[in-house]
mmCIF file of C-alpha atoms in Angstrom:
data_model
loop_
_atom_site.group_PDB
_atom_site.id
_atom_site.type_symbol
_atom_site.label_atom_id
_atom_site.label_comp_id
_atom_site.label_asym_id
_atom_site.label_seq_id
_atom_site.Cartn_x
_atom_site.Cartn_y
_atom_site.Cartn_z
ATOM 1 C CA MET I 870 -30.648 -0.377 -169.578
ATOM 2 C CA THR I 871 -28.544 -0.371 -172.723
ATOM 3 C CA GLU I 872 -28.659 -2.783 -175.661
ATOM 4 C CA ILE I 873 -25.413 -4.358 -174.440
ATOM 5 C CA ASP I 874 -27.019 -5.030 -171.063
ATOM 6 C CA LEU I 875 -29.870 -6.787 -172.850
ATOM 7 C CA LEU I 876 -27.442 -8.899 -174.849
ATOM 8 C CA LYS I 877 -25.590 -9.968 -171.714
ATOM 9 C CA ARG I 878 -28.849 -11.131 -170.154
ATOM 10 C CA VAL I 879 -29.935 -13.276 -173.111
ATOM 11 C CA ARG I 880 -31.375 -16.588 -171.836
ATOM 12 C CA ASP I 881 -30.689 -15.742 -168.195
ATOM 13 C CA ASP I 882 -34.318 -16.512 -167.427
ATOM 14 C CA VAL I 883 -34.181 -19.973 -169.012
ATOM 15 C CA PRO I 884 -34.037 -22.855 -166.490
ATOM 16 C CA GLU I 885 -31.455 -25.609 -166.840
ATOM 17 C CA PRO I 886 -33.001 -28.238 -169.164
ATOM 18 C CA GLY I 887 -32.739 -31.996 -168.990
ATOM 19 C CA PRO I 888 -30.622 -34.326 -171.089
ATOM 20 C CA LEU I 889 -33.066 -34.601 -173.970
ATOM 21 C CA VAL I 890 -32.199 -31.060 -174.974
ATOM 22 C CA LEU I 891 -28.743 -32.046 -176.187
ATOM 23 C CA ALA I 892 -29.835 -31.675 -179.767
ATOM 24 C CA ARG I 893 -29.569 -27.964 -179.090
ATOM 25 C CA ALA I 894 -25.937 -28.340 -180.131
ATOM 26 C CA ARG I 895 -27.191 -27.629 -183.642
ATOM 27 C CA GLN I 896 -28.667 -24.326 -182.498
ATOM 28 C CA ARG I 897 -25.571 -23.356 -180.522
ATOM 29 C CA LEU I 898 -23.071 -24.481 -183.144
ATOM 30 C CA LEU I 899 -21.032 -21.462 -184.148
ATOM 31 C CA THR I 900 -22.668 -19.174 -181.620
ATOM 32 C CA ALA I 901 -20.695 -16.154 -180.519
ATOM 33 C CA GLN I 902 -21.511 -15.672 -176.849
ATOM 34 C CA PRO I 903 -22.163 -12.132 -175.552
ATOM 35 C CA VAL I 904 -19.686 -12.817 -172.758
ATOM 36 C CA ARG I 905 -16.639 -14.768 -173.866
ATOM 37 C CA ARG I 906 -16.580 -18.443 -172.908
ATOM 38 C CA ARG I 907 -19.882 -18.163 -171.133
ATOM 39 C CA VAL I 908 -22.043 -21.104 -172.192
ATOM 40 C CA VAL I 909 -25.782 -21.037 -171.569
ATOM 41 C CA ARG I 910 -27.744 -24.158 -172.383
ATOM 42 C CA PRO I 911 -30.602 -23.735 -174.881
ATOM 43 C CA ARG I 912 -33.972 -25.188 -174.128
ATOM 44 C CA LEU I 913 -36.327 -27.743 -175.582
ATOM 45 C CA VAL I 914 -39.450 -26.121 -176.960
ATOM 46 C CA VAL I 915 -42.590 -28.169 -176.340
ATOM 47 C CA ALA I 916 -45.782 -26.951 -177.958
ATOM 48 C CA GLY I 917 -49.018 -28.813 -178.500
ATOM 49 C CA GLY I 918 -47.457 -32.155 -177.608
ATOM 50 C CA LEU I 919 -44.686 -31.784 -180.183
ATOM 51 C CA ALA I 920 -41.079 -31.902 -179.014
ATOM 52 C CA LEU I 921 -39.422 -29.332 -181.226
ATOM 53 C CA THR I 922 -35.705 -29.968 -181.118
ATOM 54 C CA LEU I 923 -33.800 -27.104 -182.646
ATOM 55 C CA ALA I 924 -31.534 -29.302 -184.707
ATOM 56 C CA GLY I 925 -31.659 -27.364 -187.921
ATOM 57 C CA GLY I 926 -29.280 -24.885 -189.520
ATOM 58 C CA LEU I 927 -26.875 -23.020 -187.318
ATOM 59 C CA LEU I 928 -28.588 -20.111 -185.644
ATOM 60 C CA ALA I 929 -26.981 -17.203 -187.419
ATOM 61 C CA ALA I 930 -28.848 -14.873 -185.090
ATOM 62 C CA ASP I 931 -26.268 -15.687 -182.429
ATOM 63 C CA VAL I 932 -23.376 -14.434 -184.573
ATOM 64 C CA MET I 933 -22.772 -10.762 -183.900
ATOM 65 C CA SER I 934 -20.330 -8.329 -185.397
ATOM 66 C CA ARG I 935 -17.388 -6.785 -183.580
ATOM 67 C CA ASP I 936 -16.795 -3.129 -184.396
ATOM 68 C CA GLY I 937 -13.330 -2.309 -185.604
ATOM 69 C CA SER I 938 -12.425 -5.854 -186.661
ATOM 70 C CA SER I 939 -10.106 -6.121 -189.639
ATOM 71 C CA ALA I 940 -8.509 -8.856 -191.659
ATOM 72 C CA VAL I 941 -4.832 -9.516 -192.103
ATOM 73 C CA PRO I 942 -3.590 -7.470 -195.118
ATOM 74 C CA GLY I 943 -4.246 -9.427 -198.306
ATOM 75 C CA ALA I 944 -6.397 -12.003 -196.525
ATOM 76 C CA THR I 945 -9.677 -10.843 -198.073
ATOM 77 C CA ALA I 946 -8.219 -10.939 -201.575
ATOM 78 C CA ASP I 947 -6.838 -14.424 -200.993
ATOM 79 C CA ALA I 948 -10.170 -15.597 -199.584
ATOM 80 C CA GLY I 949 -12.019 -14.118 -202.565
ATOM 81 C CA THR I 950 -9.739 -15.886 -205.032
ATOM 82 C CA PHE I 951 -10.223 -19.194 -203.262
ATOM 83 C CA LEU I 952 -14.012 -18.758 -203.184
ATOM 84 C CA ALA I 953 -14.073 -17.965 -206.908
ATOM 85 C CA ASP I 954 -12.139 -21.153 -207.599
ATOM 86 C CA ALA I 955 -14.466 -23.164 -205.333
ATOM 87 C CA ALA I 956 -17.496 -21.731 -207.135
ATOM 88 C CA ALA I 957 -16.086 -22.739 -210.522
ATOM 89 C CA LYS I 958 -15.439 -26.276 -209.291
ATOM 90 C CA ALA I 959 -18.920 -26.563 -207.806
ATOM 91 C CA LYS I 960 -20.477 -25.598 -211.144
ATOM 92 C CA ALA I 961 -18.234 -27.953 -213.110
ATOM 93 C CA ASP I 962 -18.837 -30.998 -210.913
ATOM 94 C CA PRO I 963 -22.407 -31.056 -209.509
ATOM 95 C CA GLU I 964 -23.496 -33.882 -207.249
ATOM 96 C CA ALA I 965 -25.401 -36.837 -208.692
ATOM 97 C CA SER I 966 -29.182 -36.497 -208.752
ATOM 98 C CA ILE I 967 -31.272 -38.669 -206.434
ATOM 99 C CA PRO I 968 -32.684 -41.632 -208.401
ATOM 100 C CA PRO I 969 -36.393 -42.480 -208.035
ATOM 101 C CA GLY I 970 -37.066 -44.530 -204.911
ATOM 102 C CA LYS I 971 -33.729 -43.667 -203.320
ATOM 103 C CA PHE I 972 -32.504 -41.084 -200.840
ATOM 104 C CA ARG I 973 -29.640 -38.714 -200.212
ATOM 105 C CA GLN I 974 -28.408 -39.407 -196.700
ATOM 106 C CA VAL I 975 -26.767 -36.440 -194.976
ATOM 107 C CA THR I 976 -24.686 -37.498 -191.976
ATOM 108 C CA THR I 977 -23.567 -34.719 -189.663
ATOM 109 C CA GLU I 978 -21.160 -34.873 -186.729
ATOM 110 C CA ARG I 979 -21.135 -31.986 -184.256
ATOM 111 C CA THR I 980 -19.247 -31.021 -181.129
ATOM 112 C CA PHE I 981 -20.064 -28.399 -178.565
ATOM 113 C CA LEU I 982 -17.848 -27.177 -175.734
ATOM 114 C CA TYR I 983 -19.847 -27.123 -172.503
ATOM 115 C CA LYS I 984 -18.684 -25.565 -169.244
ATOM 116 C CA PHE I 985 -20.413 -26.503 -166.004
ATOM 117 C CA GLY I 986 -20.041 -26.206 -162.255
ATOM 118 C CA PRO I 987 -20.671 -23.283 -159.863
ATOM 119 C CA LYS I 988 -18.051 -21.157 -161.607
ATOM 120 C CA LYS I 989 -18.135 -22.920 -164.985
ATOM 121 C CA GLU I 990 -14.759 -24.352 -164.075
ATOM 122 C CA PHE I 991 -15.308 -27.818 -165.569
ATOM 123 C CA THR I 992 -15.283 -28.643 -169.272
ATOM 124 C CA ALA I 993 -16.795 -31.327 -171.471
ATOM 125 C CA THR I 994 -17.056 -31.691 -175.235
ATOM 126 C CA GLU I 995 -20.404 -33.111 -176.331
ATOM 127 C CA HIS I 996 -20.686 -35.055 -179.592
ATOM 128 C CA LEU I 997 -23.921 -35.323 -181.551
ATOM 129 C CA ARG I 998 -24.717 -37.254 -184.721
ATOM 130 C CA GLN I 999 -27.584 -36.452 -187.044
ATOM 131 C CA ASP I 1000 -28.764 -38.300 -190.163
ATOM 132 C CA SER I 1001 -31.301 -36.996 -192.666
ATOM 133 C CA TRP I 1002 -32.787 -38.866 -195.625
ATOM 134 C CA VAL I 1003 -34.177 -36.623 -198.379
ATOM 135 C CA THR I 1004 -35.816 -37.547 -201.674
ATOM 136 C CA ALA I 1005 -35.571 -35.971 -205.113
ATOM 137 C CA ASP I 1006 -38.723 -33.959 -204.301
ATOM 138 C CA PRO I 1007 -37.534 -31.090 -202.056
ATOM 139 C CA SER I 1008 -41.085 -30.362 -200.872
ATOM 140 C CA ARG I 1009 -41.537 -33.727 -199.164
ATOM 141 C CA PRO I 1010 -41.011 -34.189 -195.416
ATOM 142 C CA TYR I 1011 -37.878 -36.161 -194.663
ATOM 143 C CA THR I 1012 -36.752 -38.652 -192.065
ATOM 144 C CA LEU I 1013 -34.441 -37.330 -189.366
ATOM 145 C CA ARG I 1014 -32.515 -39.250 -186.702
ATOM 146 C CA ILE I 1015 -30.551 -37.596 -183.889
ATOM 147 C CA GLN I 1016 -28.160 -39.417 -181.592
ATOM 148 C CA GLU I 1017 -27.770 -37.197 -178.566
ATOM 149 C CA LEU I 1018 -24.637 -37.637 -176.471
ATOM 150 C CA ALA I 1019 -23.081 -39.932 -179.040
ATOM 151 C CA LYS I 1020 -19.888 -39.335 -177.066
ATOM 152 C CA VAL I 1021 -18.667 -37.018 -174.325
ATOM 153 C CA ASP I 1022 -15.022 -36.081 -173.843
ATOM 154 C CA PHE I 1023 -13.913 -34.584 -170.537
ATOM 155 C CA ALA I 1024 -10.883 -32.331 -170.271
ATOM 156 C CA THR I 1025 -9.589 -34.183 -167.177
ATOM 157 C CA PRO I 1026 -10.663 -37.064 -164.904
ATOM 158 C CA GLN I 1027 -11.639 -34.389 -162.380
ATOM 159 C CA ASP I 1028 -14.072 -32.896 -164.877
ATOM 160 C CA LYS I 1029 -15.711 -36.285 -165.395
ATOM 161 C CA ALA I 1030 -16.029 -36.789 -161.644
ATOM 162 C CA ALA I 1031 -17.574 -33.324 -161.278
ATOM 163 C CA ALA I 1032 -20.183 -34.203 -163.917
ATOM 164 C CA ARG I 1033 -21.721 -36.743 -161.545
ATOM 165 C CA ARG I 1034 -22.712 -33.844 -159.299
ATOM 166 C CA TYR I 1035 -23.201 -30.866 -161.567
ATOM 167 C CA ALA I 1036 -24.155 -32.337 -164.968
ATOM 168 C CA PRO I 1037 -25.155 -36.005 -164.578
ATOM 169 C CA PHE I 1038 -26.909 -36.032 -167.962
ATOM 170 C CA LEU I 1039 -23.433 -35.985 -169.557
ATOM 171 C CA LEU I 1040 -22.938 -39.539 -168.281
ATOM 172 C CA GLY I 1041 -26.167 -40.829 -169.818
ATOM 173 C CA HIS I 1042 -26.705 -42.875 -172.964
ATOM 174 C CA PRO I 1043 -29.938 -41.685 -174.588
ATOM 175 C CA LYS I 1044 -31.447 -43.666 -177.427
ATOM 176 C CA PRO I 1045 -31.503 -42.187 -180.946
ATOM 177 C CA ARG I 1046 -34.546 -40.048 -181.696
ATOM 178 C CA LEU I 1047 -36.320 -40.711 -184.974
ATOM 179 C CA GLY I 1048 -39.060 -38.759 -186.657
ATOM 180 C CA ARG I 1049 -40.330 -36.905 -189.691
ATOM 181 C CA ALA I 1050 -39.351 -33.304 -190.303
ATOM 182 C CA THR I 1051 -41.253 -30.804 -192.401
ATOM 183 C CA CYS I 1052 -38.425 -28.287 -192.362
ATOM 184 C CA ARG I 1053 -34.870 -28.126 -191.118
ATOM 185 C CA GLY I 1054 -34.808 -27.626 -187.374
ATOM 186 C CA VAL I 1055 -37.999 -29.355 -186.266
ATOM 187 C CA LEU I 1056 -38.032 -32.943 -185.091
ATOM 188 C CA ILE I 1057 -41.442 -34.576 -184.991
ATOM 189 C CA GLU I 1058 -41.660 -37.517 -182.614
ATOM 190 C CA PRO I 1059 -42.868 -40.720 -184.307
ATOM 191 C CA ASP I 1060 -45.997 -40.954 -182.164
ATOM 192 C CA THR I 1061 -47.278 -37.499 -183.098
ATOM 193 C CA GLN I 1062 -48.722 -36.063 -186.270
ATOM 194 C CA THR I 1063 -46.467 -34.247 -188.689
ATOM 195 C CA ALA I 1064 -46.940 -30.487 -188.314
ATOM 196 C CA PRO I 1065 -45.830 -27.672 -190.618
ATOM 197 C CA CYS I 1066 -43.203 -25.117 -189.742
ATOM 198 C CA THR I 1067 -41.674 -22.167 -191.536
ATOM 199 C CA PRO I 1068 -38.270 -22.834 -193.134
ATOM 200 C CA SER I 1069 -35.725 -20.033 -193.137
ATOM 201 C CA TRP I 1070 -32.021 -19.373 -193.579
ATOM 202 C CA GLU I 1071 -31.544 -20.405 -189.964
ATOM 203 C CA PHE I 1072 -33.535 -23.625 -190.511
ATOM 204 C CA PRO I 1073 -33.254 -24.297 -194.262
ATOM 205 C CA SER I 1074 -35.306 -27.028 -195.879
ATOM 206 C CA PRO I 1075 -34.528 -28.506 -199.322
ATOM 207 C CA ALA I 1076 -37.518 -26.645 -200.766
ATOM 208 C CA PHE I 1077 -36.476 -23.336 -199.183
ATOM 209 C CA LEU I 1078 -32.975 -23.567 -200.652
ATOM 210 C CA ALA I 1079 -34.288 -24.635 -204.060
ATOM 211 C CA GLY I 1080 -36.268 -21.393 -204.240
ATOM 212 C CA GLN I 1081 -33.384 -19.008 -203.544
ATOM 213 C CA PRO I 1082 -31.900 -16.792 -206.278
ATOM 214 C CA ARG I 1083 -28.699 -17.902 -208.009
ATOM 215 C CA ASP I 1084 -27.599 -14.383 -208.897
ATOM 216 C CA PRO I 1085 -24.897 -13.529 -206.291
ATOM 217 C CA ASP I 1086 -26.086 -9.939 -205.779
ATOM 218 C CA ALA I 1087 -29.727 -10.919 -205.336
ATOM 219 C CA LEU I 1088 -28.707 -13.808 -203.106
ATOM 220 C CA LEU I 1089 -26.540 -11.584 -200.899
ATOM 221 C CA ALA I 1090 -29.415 -9.125 -200.522
ATOM 222 C CA ALA I 1091 -31.645 -11.961 -199.321
ATOM 223 C CA LEU I 1092 -28.947 -13.194 -196.945
ATOM 224 C CA ARG I 1093 -28.450 -9.735 -195.448
ATOM 225 C CA LYS I 1094 -32.151 -9.015 -194.931
ATOM 226 C CA PHE I 1095 -33.236 -8.841 -191.304
ATOM 227 C CA THR I 1096 -36.135 -11.097 -190.371
ATOM 228 C CA PRO I 1097 -37.253 -11.618 -186.743
ATOM 229 C CA LEU I 1098 -36.914 -15.175 -185.549
ATOM 230 C CA ALA I 1099 -39.952 -17.342 -184.996
ATOM 231 C CA ARG I 1100 -40.113 -20.952 -183.827
ATOM 232 C CA HIS I 1101 -43.211 -22.961 -184.643
ATOM 233 C CA GLY I 1102 -45.087 -19.734 -185.223
ATOM 234 C CA VAL I 1103 -44.166 -18.240 -181.824
ATOM 235 C CA PRO I 1104 -41.882 -15.162 -181.971
ATOM 236 C CA GLU I 1105 -38.830 -15.131 -179.744
ATOM 237 C CA ARG I 1106 -38.813 -13.092 -176.566
ATOM 238 C CA GLN I 1107 -37.626 -9.495 -176.547
ATOM 239 C CA LEU I 1108 -34.117 -10.354 -175.339
ATOM 240 C CA GLU I 1109 -33.720 -12.784 -178.215
ATOM 241 C CA LEU I 1110 -34.953 -10.171 -180.682
ATOM 242 C CA ALA I 1111 -32.504 -7.614 -179.304
ATOM 243 C CA ARG I 1112 -29.675 -10.028 -180.018
ATOM 244 C CA VAL I 1113 -30.825 -10.538 -183.602
ATOM 245 C CA ALA I 1114 -31.147 -6.805 -184.207
ATOM 246 C CA ALA I 1115 -27.594 -6.214 -182.933
ATOM 247 C CA MET I 1116 -26.018 -8.123 -185.827
ATOM 248 C CA SER I 1117 -24.480 -6.441 -188.820
ATOM 249 C CA ALA I 1118 -25.877 -7.338 -192.224
ATOM 250 C CA ASP I 1119 -22.569 -8.937 -193.250
ATOM 251 C CA GLN I 1120 -22.426 -11.095 -190.124
ATOM 252 C CA ARG I 1121 -26.006 -12.173 -190.703
ATOM 253 C CA ALA I 1122 -25.197 -13.078 -194.316
ATOM 254 C CA PHE I 1123 -22.034 -15.005 -193.453
ATOM 255 C CA GLY I 1124 -23.780 -17.015 -190.744
ATOM 256 C CA ARG I 1125 -26.635 -17.871 -193.099
ATOM 257 C CA ILE I 1126 -24.196 -18.968 -195.798
ATOM 258 C CA ALA I 1127 -22.668 -21.375 -193.283
ATOM 259 C CA SER I 1128 -26.155 -22.558 -192.304
ATOM 260 C CA ALA I 1129 -27.141 -23.327 -195.883
ATOM 261 C CA LEU I 1130 -23.880 -25.106 -196.668
ATOM 262 C CA ASN I 1131 -23.909 -27.142 -193.437
ATOM 263 C CA SER I 1132 -27.423 -28.398 -194.091
ATOM 264 C CA GLY I 1133 -26.093 -30.680 -196.821
ATOM 265 C CA PHE I 1134 -29.170 -29.730 -198.865
ATOM 266 C CA ALA I 1135 -27.631 -27.011 -201.065
ATOM 267 C CA PRO I 1136 -27.259 -28.128 -204.712
ATOM 268 C CA ALA I 1137 -24.080 -27.303 -206.623
ATOM 269 C CA ASP I 1138 -25.454 -24.204 -208.384
ATOM 270 C CA LEU I 1139 -26.588 -22.719 -205.082
ATOM 271 C CA ARG I 1140 -23.262 -23.542 -203.412
ATOM 272 C CA ALA I 1141 -21.504 -21.700 -206.227
ATOM 273 C CA ALA I 1142 -23.812 -18.692 -205.778
ATOM 274 C CA LEU I 1143 -23.239 -18.742 -202.004
ATOM 275 C CA TYR I 1144 -19.475 -18.692 -202.560
ATOM 276 C CA GLU I 1145 -19.819 -15.789 -204.995
ATOM 277 C CA ALA I 1146 -22.013 -13.925 -202.518
ATOM 278 C CA ALA I 1147 -19.503 -14.540 -199.726
ATOM 279 C CA ARG I 1148 -16.785 -12.948 -201.871
ATOM 280 C CA LYS I 1149 -18.611 -9.633 -201.509
ATOM 281 C CA ILE I 1150 -18.378 -9.678 -197.690
ATOM 282 C CA PRO I 1151 -15.373 -7.678 -196.428
ATOM 283 C CA GLY I 1152 -13.020 -8.732 -193.640
ATOM 284 C CA MET I 1153 -12.640 -12.446 -194.384
ATOM 285 C CA ARG I 1154 -9.423 -14.386 -193.863
ATOM 286 C CA LEU I 1155 -8.172 -17.598 -195.418
ATOM 287 C CA THR I 1156 -6.678 -20.373 -193.264
ATOM 288 C CA ASP I 1157 -4.810 -23.272 -194.882
ATOM 289 C CA ASP I 1158 -4.995 -26.942 -193.897
ATOM 290 C CA VAL I 1159 -7.901 -27.018 -191.443
ATOM 291 C CA GLU I 1160 -9.006 -30.481 -190.278
ATOM 292 C CA THR I 1161 -12.677 -31.368 -189.913
ATOM 293 C CA LEU I 1162 -14.146 -33.537 -187.168
ATOM 294 C CA ASP I 1163 -13.996 -36.626 -189.389
ATOM 295 C CA GLY I 1164 -10.360 -36.100 -190.360
ATOM 296 C CA ARG I 1165 -10.706 -34.488 -193.768
ATOM 297 C CA HIS I 1166 -8.614 -31.466 -194.650
ATOM 298 C CA GLY I 1167 -9.664 -28.231 -196.308
ATOM 299 C CA ARG I 1168 -9.165 -24.494 -196.330
ATOM 300 C CA ALA I 1169 -11.240 -22.242 -194.101
ATOM 301 C CA ILE I 1170 -12.921 -18.952 -194.957
ATOM 302 C CA GLY I 1171 -13.264 -17.106 -191.652
ATOM 303 C CA LEU I 1172 -14.897 -13.950 -190.371
ATOM 304 C CA ALA I 1173 -14.299 -12.346 -186.965
ATOM 305 C CA VAL I 1174 -17.307 -12.371 -184.637
ATOM 306 C CA ASN I 1175 -18.133 -11.157 -181.156
ATOM 307 C CA GLU I 1176 -15.663 -11.230 -178.271
ATOM 308 C CA GLY I 1177 -12.594 -12.668 -179.957
ATOM 309 C CA GLN I 1178 -14.227 -15.475 -181.891
ATOM 310 C CA ARG I 1179 -14.031 -16.416 -185.568
ATOM 311 C CA LEU I 1180 -16.533 -18.357 -187.650
ATOM 312 C CA ASP I 1181 -14.843 -20.627 -190.227
ATOM 313 C CA ILE I 1182 -16.457 -22.338 -193.224
ATOM 314 C CA ILE I 1183 -14.288 -25.255 -194.355
ATOM 315 C CA ILE I 1184 -14.132 -26.057 -198.074
ATOM 316 C CA SER I 1185 -12.299 -28.806 -199.935
ATOM 317 C CA PRO I 1186 -9.846 -27.126 -202.349
ATOM 318 C CA SER I 1187 -9.951 -30.100 -204.727
ATOM 319 C CA THR I 1188 -13.731 -30.307 -205.191
ATOM 320 C CA GLY I 1189 -15.165 -26.967 -204.069
ATOM 321 C CA GLN I 1190 -17.461 -28.860 -201.683
ATOM 322 C CA SER I 1191 -18.114 -27.403 -198.259
ATOM 323 C CA ILE I 1192 -17.230 -30.059 -195.679
ATOM 324 C CA GLY I 1193 -17.811 -28.414 -192.319
ATOM 325 C CA SER I 1194 -17.452 -25.393 -190.107
ATOM 326 C CA ARG I 1195 -16.184 -24.355 -186.700
ATOM 327 C CA LEU I 1196 -16.294 -21.550 -184.175
ATOM 328 C CA VAL I 1197 -12.866 -20.630 -182.858
ATOM 329 C CA ASP I 1198 -11.852 -18.699 -179.764
ATOM 330 C CA VAL I 1199 -8.977 -16.701 -181.195
ATOM 331 C CA GLY I 1200 -5.729 -16.708 -179.184
ATOM 332 C CA ASN I 1201 -3.071 -14.013 -179.485
ATOM 333 C CA GLY I 1202 -3.255 -13.910 -183.255
ATOM 334 C CA THR I 1203 -1.525 -17.228 -183.934
ATOM 335 C CA ALA I 1204 -3.342 -20.372 -185.041
ATOM 336 C CA ALA I 1205 -1.491 -22.428 -182.418
ATOM 337 C CA ASN I 1206 -3.387 -20.619 -179.655
ATOM 338 C CA ASP I 1207 -6.847 -20.935 -181.200
ATOM 339 C CA VAL I 1208 -9.376 -23.014 -179.263
ATOM 340 C CA VAL I 1209 -12.224 -24.714 -181.147
ATOM 341 C CA TYR I 1210 -15.435 -23.856 -179.318
ATOM 342 C CA SER I 1211 -17.722 -25.894 -181.569
ATOM 343 C CA ALA I 1212 -17.352 -27.730 -184.854
ATOM 344 C CA GLU I 1213 -19.310 -29.598 -187.497
ATOM 345 C CA SER I 1214 -18.596 -31.846 -190.442
ATOM 346 C CA PHE I 1215 -20.955 -33.639 -192.807
ATOM 347 C CA THR I 1216 -20.988 -36.140 -195.644
ATOM 348 C CA THR I 1217 -23.631 -37.143 -198.186
ATOM 349 C CA ARG I 1218 -24.305 -40.355 -200.089
ATOM 350 C CA ILE I 1219 -27.055 -42.018 -202.109
ATOM 351 C CA THR I 1220 -28.766 -44.873 -200.270
ATOM 352 C CA PRO I 1221 -31.663 -47.183 -201.203
ATOM 353 C CA THR I 1222 -33.275 -47.260 -197.755
ATOM 354 C CA GLN I 1223 -34.198 -45.094 -194.798
ATOM 355 C CA PRO I 1224 -35.400 -45.901 -191.257
ATOM 356 C CA LEU I 1225 -39.125 -46.515 -190.943
ATOM 357 C CA THR I 1226 -41.271 -44.143 -188.877
ATOM 358 C CA ARG I 1227 -44.807 -44.582 -187.657
#
């Protein structure tokens, strides 16, 4: 059995989970599938009575390189110039600090294209909303609220009718889930004790990001470094590890840059360093006037990934602030034929209150 055969069988042994696993959209956001347009539903990890919803940073381990990919002539230079400008703006206009007794609320909207039915012939777009409230102390646990199935869009009325038979959870209305998180990616139910977990580039916490180098070369080295995945102290299965090992260092770095930016936790000096590190990754392309889920417009820095897909990081040209990301199924080379497979946008604001947890 070859490595490609292993990659194609990733998650084949995972049973179909129930509706409470919808928060997996965070894990699957910007995931390049080993077989194009094949969607396999992630699972809810339950260990020691804790429901661990993988709602943290995008799982860069799912983003794999495609040999022989190349950018449009001049695209990398244009992308590098734009990133340098964004880095300068981030340094010149840092976000306001969090006052004592207040919180920075990070509100994230996500979509995930889900195919279902015997032949995956039906399509739905799942919407998820996540809110996090962090304090000025990056080491403190923070409050996290996830609204699963905030909305579901069906491609046609026939798709919605088919959901009643093949994916009835899509028609449900689950209540928001609220808890305390000790690192990005782990949701602790309110009626359980807070438990530690290990933050990483895939699941970045405020404290993890605060400790990263600001020198672009040192930062890029850290972003490129291979580290096997572990969730709540339990290493992934061999098929999962084979997928991680198949990535190129540049793909790993680019996915982790998107993860850090999308968390909403990266301070201005780290954002600038991430942009400068991204400039050193070859093969990027620059796309003008990309719209985020919440209607804002920016420019996208994109990198080709497995099986005709491109990962885009969307940045506001006026502020240098990252405002979202998306995974695109590339058409015949023209933007008009691109299909957005998954997308994310986020906003931050200072607020005096947060929801109460037990």
